[in-house]
mmCIF file of C-alpha atoms in Angstrom:
data_model
loop_
_atom_site.group_PDB
_atom_site.id
_atom_site.type_symbol
_atom_site.label_atom_id
_atom_site.label_comp_id
_atom_site.label_asym_id
_atom_site.label_seq_id
_atom_site.Cartn_x
_atom_site.Cartn_y
_atom_site.Cartn_z
ATOM 1 C CA MET A 1 97.712 103.254 73.831
ATOM 2 C CA GLY A 2 100.107 101.096 71.624
ATOM 3 C CA HIS A 3 100.658 97.355 72.022
ATOM 4 C CA THR A 4 103.519 96.705 74.383
ATOM 5 C CA THR A 5 104.387 94.404 77.237
ATOM 6 C CA VAL A 6 105.114 97.355 79.578
ATOM 7 C CA THR A 7 101.739 98.383 81.076
ATOM 8 C CA PRO A 8 100.426 100.133 84.128
ATOM 9 C CA THR A 9 99.335 97.672 86.768
ATOM 10 C CA ALA A 10 95.777 98.842 86.521
ATOM 11 C CA PRO A 11 94.770 100.283 83.156
ATOM 12 C CA ALA A 12 92.276 103.157 83.414
ATOM 13 C CA THR A 13 89.834 101.197 81.292
ATOM 14 C CA THR A 14 89.309 98.671 84.024
ATOM 15 C CA ILE A 15 88.375 101.269 86.583
ATOM 16 C CA GLN A 16 84.630 101.908 86.817
ATOM 17 C CA SER A 17 82.836 105.318 86.760
ATOM 18 C CA SER A 18 85.592 107.071 84.902
ATOM 19 C CA VAL A 19 86.124 108.895 81.670
ATOM 20 C CA SER A 20 89.306 109.081 79.648
ATOM 21 C CA SER A 21 89.643 111.858 76.939
ATOM 22 C CA THR A 22 92.244 113.112 74.571
ATOM 23 C CA PRO A 23 92.595 116.867 74.110
ATOM 24 C CA ASN A 24 92.063 118.065 70.425
ATOM 25 C CA LEU A 25 92.843 121.247 68.779
ATOM 26 C CA VAL A 26 89.880 122.639 66.609
ATOM 27 C CA ALA A 27 89.943 125.654 64.318
ATOM 28 C CA ALA A 28 88.179 128.661 65.803
ATOM 29 C CA THR A 29 85.125 129.213 63.682
ATOM 30 C CA GLY A 30 84.355 132.870 64.350
ATOM 31 C CA LEU A 31 82.455 132.161 67.547
ATOM 32 C CA ALA A 32 84.355 133.195 70.621
ATOM 33 C CA LYS A 33 84.594 130.656 73.337
ATOM 34 C CA ASP A 34 85.351 131.109 77.108
ATOM 35 C CA CYS A 35 87.889 128.903 78.745
ATOM 36 C CA ALA A 36 86.418 126.380 81.248
ATOM 37 C CA GLY A 37 89.526 126.766 83.423
ATOM 38 C CA CYS A 38 89.871 130.544 83.861
ATOM 39 C CA GLY A 39 86.650 131.814 82.389
ATOM 40 C CA LYS A 40 88.374 134.215 80.118
ATOM 41 C CA ARG A 41 87.835 134.523 76.356
ATOM 42 C CA ILE A 42 90.033 132.280 74.175
ATOM 43 C CA THR A 43 91.500 134.369 71.454
ATOM 44 C CA GLU A 44 93.968 132.009 69.942
ATOM 45 C CA ARG A 45 93.492 130.711 66.354
ATOM 46 C CA PHE A 46 92.870 127.170 67.505
ATOM 47 C CA LEU A 47 90.785 126.035 70.561
ATOM 48 C CA LEU A 48 91.721 123.231 72.818
ATOM 49 C CA LYS A 49 88.747 120.943 73.360
ATOM 50 C CA ALA A 50 88.609 118.308 75.995
ATOM 51 C CA LEU A 51 85.636 116.721 77.713
ATOM 52 C CA ASP A 52 83.405 118.599 75.185
ATOM 53 C CA ILE A 53 84.500 122.004 76.550
ATOM 54 C CA PHE A 54 87.100 124.537 75.506
ATOM 55 C CA TRP A 55 90.333 125.479 77.292
ATOM 56 C CA HIS A 56 93.406 127.601 77.074
ATOM 57 C CA GLU A 57 96.390 125.281 76.636
ATOM 58 C CA ASP A 58 97.823 126.388 80.010
ATOM 59 C CA CYS A 59 94.514 126.083 81.835
ATOM 60 C CA LEU A 60 93.947 122.301 81.291
ATOM 61 C CA LYS A 61 95.864 120.917 84.207
ATOM 62 C CA CYS A 62 95.810 117.807 86.490
ATOM 63 C CA GLY A 63 93.762 118.557 89.673
ATOM 64 C CA CYS A 64 96.609 116.959 91.812
ATOM 65 C CA CYS A 65 100.008 117.732 90.489
ATOM 66 C CA ASP A 66 99.123 120.697 88.239
ATOM 67 C CA CYS A 67 100.897 119.289 85.172
ATOM 68 C CA ARG A 68 99.655 120.460 81.881
ATOM 69 C CA LEU A 69 97.197 118.186 80.057
ATOM 70 C CA GLY A 70 96.821 120.357 76.993
ATOM 71 C CA GLU A 71 99.288 118.408 74.920
ATOM 72 C CA VAL A 72 97.529 117.113 71.734
ATOM 73 C CA GLY A 73 97.424 113.311 71.884
ATOM 74 C CA SER A 74 97.894 113.066 75.629
ATOM 75 C CA THR A 75 95.205 111.314 77.730
ATOM 76 C CA LEU A 76 93.444 112.778 80.675
ATOM 77 C CA TYR A 77 91.028 111.109 83.115
ATOM 78 C CA THR A 78 88.013 112.276 85.009
ATOM 79 C CA LYS A 79 86.522 110.889 88.232
ATOM 80 C CA ALA A 80 84.851 112.321 91.286
ATOM 81 C CA ASN A 81 84.840 115.734 89.565
ATOM 82 C CA LEU A 82 88.600 115.776 89.158
ATOM 83 C CA ILE A 83 90.592 116.051 85.921
ATOM 84 C CA LEU A 84 93.640 114.053 86.407
ATOM 85 C CA CYS A 85 96.833 112.882 84.552
ATOM 86 C CA LYS A 86 97.337 109.192 84.138
ATOM 87 C CA ARG A 87 99.816 108.876 87.066
ATOM 88 C CA ASP A 88 97.548 110.651 89.583
ATOM 89 C CA TYR A 89 94.431 108.800 88.346
ATOM 90 C CA LEU A 90 96.086 105.479 88.899
ATOM 91 C CA ARG A 91 97.624 106.608 92.145
ATOM 92 C CA LEU A 92 94.160 107.627 93.524
ATOM 93 C CA PHE A 93 91.913 105.119 91.928
ATOM 94 C CA GLY A 94 94.062 102.236 90.747
ATOM 95 C CA THR A 95 94.688 98.979 92.579
ATOM 96 C CA THR A 96 97.986 97.806 93.794
ATOM 97 C CA GLY A 97 99.361 94.400 93.045
ATOM 98 C CA TYR A 98 102.191 92.142 94.071
ATOM 99 C CA CYS A 99 105.320 91.173 92.022
ATOM 100 C CA ALA A 100 105.381 87.451 91.135
ATOM 101 C CA ALA A 101 109.233 87.422 91.738
ATOM 102 C CA CYS A 102 109.822 89.319 94.865
ATOM 103 C CA ASN A 103 106.250 89.443 96.347
ATOM 104 C CA LYS A 104 106.534 93.147 97.128
ATOM 105 C CA VAL A 105 103.863 95.673 96.459
ATOM 106 C CA ILE A 106 103.614 97.210 93.038
ATOM 107 C CA PRO A 107 101.950 100.685 93.142
ATOM 108 C CA ALA A 108 99.055 101.142 90.679
ATOM 109 C CA PHE A 109 101.025 103.837 88.762
ATOM 110 C CA GLU A 110 104.189 101.885 88.272
ATOM 111 C CA MET A 111 105.110 100.343 84.929
ATOM 112 C CA VAL A 112 105.242 96.506 84.981
ATOM 113 C CA MET A 113 106.070 93.505 82.810
ATOM 114 C CA ARG A 114 103.350 90.868 82.410
ATOM 115 C CA ALA A 115 103.816 87.281 81.426
ATOM 116 C CA LYS A 116 100.613 85.166 81.232
ATOM 117 C CA ASN A 117 98.896 85.819 84.631
ATOM 118 C CA ASN A 118 101.995 87.157 86.408
ATOM 119 C CA VAL A 119 102.950 90.779 87.012
ATOM 120 C CA TYR A 120 106.569 91.840 87.735
ATOM 121 C CA HIS A 121 108.498 94.895 88.621
ATOM 122 C CA LEU A 122 110.506 95.959 85.619
ATOM 123 C CA GLU A 123 113.697 95.257 87.600
ATOM 124 C CA CYS A 124 112.480 91.836 88.706
ATOM 125 C CA PHE A 125 111.559 90.540 85.314
ATOM 126 C CA ALA A 126 114.240 88.158 84.065
ATOM 127 C CA CYS A 127 114.692 84.701 82.481
ATOM 128 C CA GLN A 128 114.272 82.003 85.139
ATOM 129 C CA GLN A 129 117.056 79.899 83.650
ATOM 130 C CA CYS A 130 119.839 82.455 83.013
ATOM 131 C CA ASN A 131 118.587 85.558 84.907
ATOM 132 C CA HIS A 132 118.981 87.616 81.679
ATOM 133 C CA ARG A 133 116.714 90.741 81.491
#
């Protein structure tokens, strides 16, 4: 992840007993591999490797929402025998917080602004003197 002030309320790196991984395309080296998702032979020129196993690009999906996780450079998360996208991982295992401006709940998957020890909804973050966002 890049450096930015907009971050999830509970980054996956702070949640215990989890693994994050980034899918990679690797050149097929003559050895046929079976897909961990469907069990069928992968015949494409490149193999998608994530979590040290091989997948068809369409077979690597989030266990909750079925979104495709096979995009190179995307991050996937595993916990409790589930493979998850970031949103579902944080929804299931993240912690909620409270906005320092409105005191309403901020779900774990929502993007926020942080200033020192305070966390804000994006729409609540504004200058205290002029209210400029």
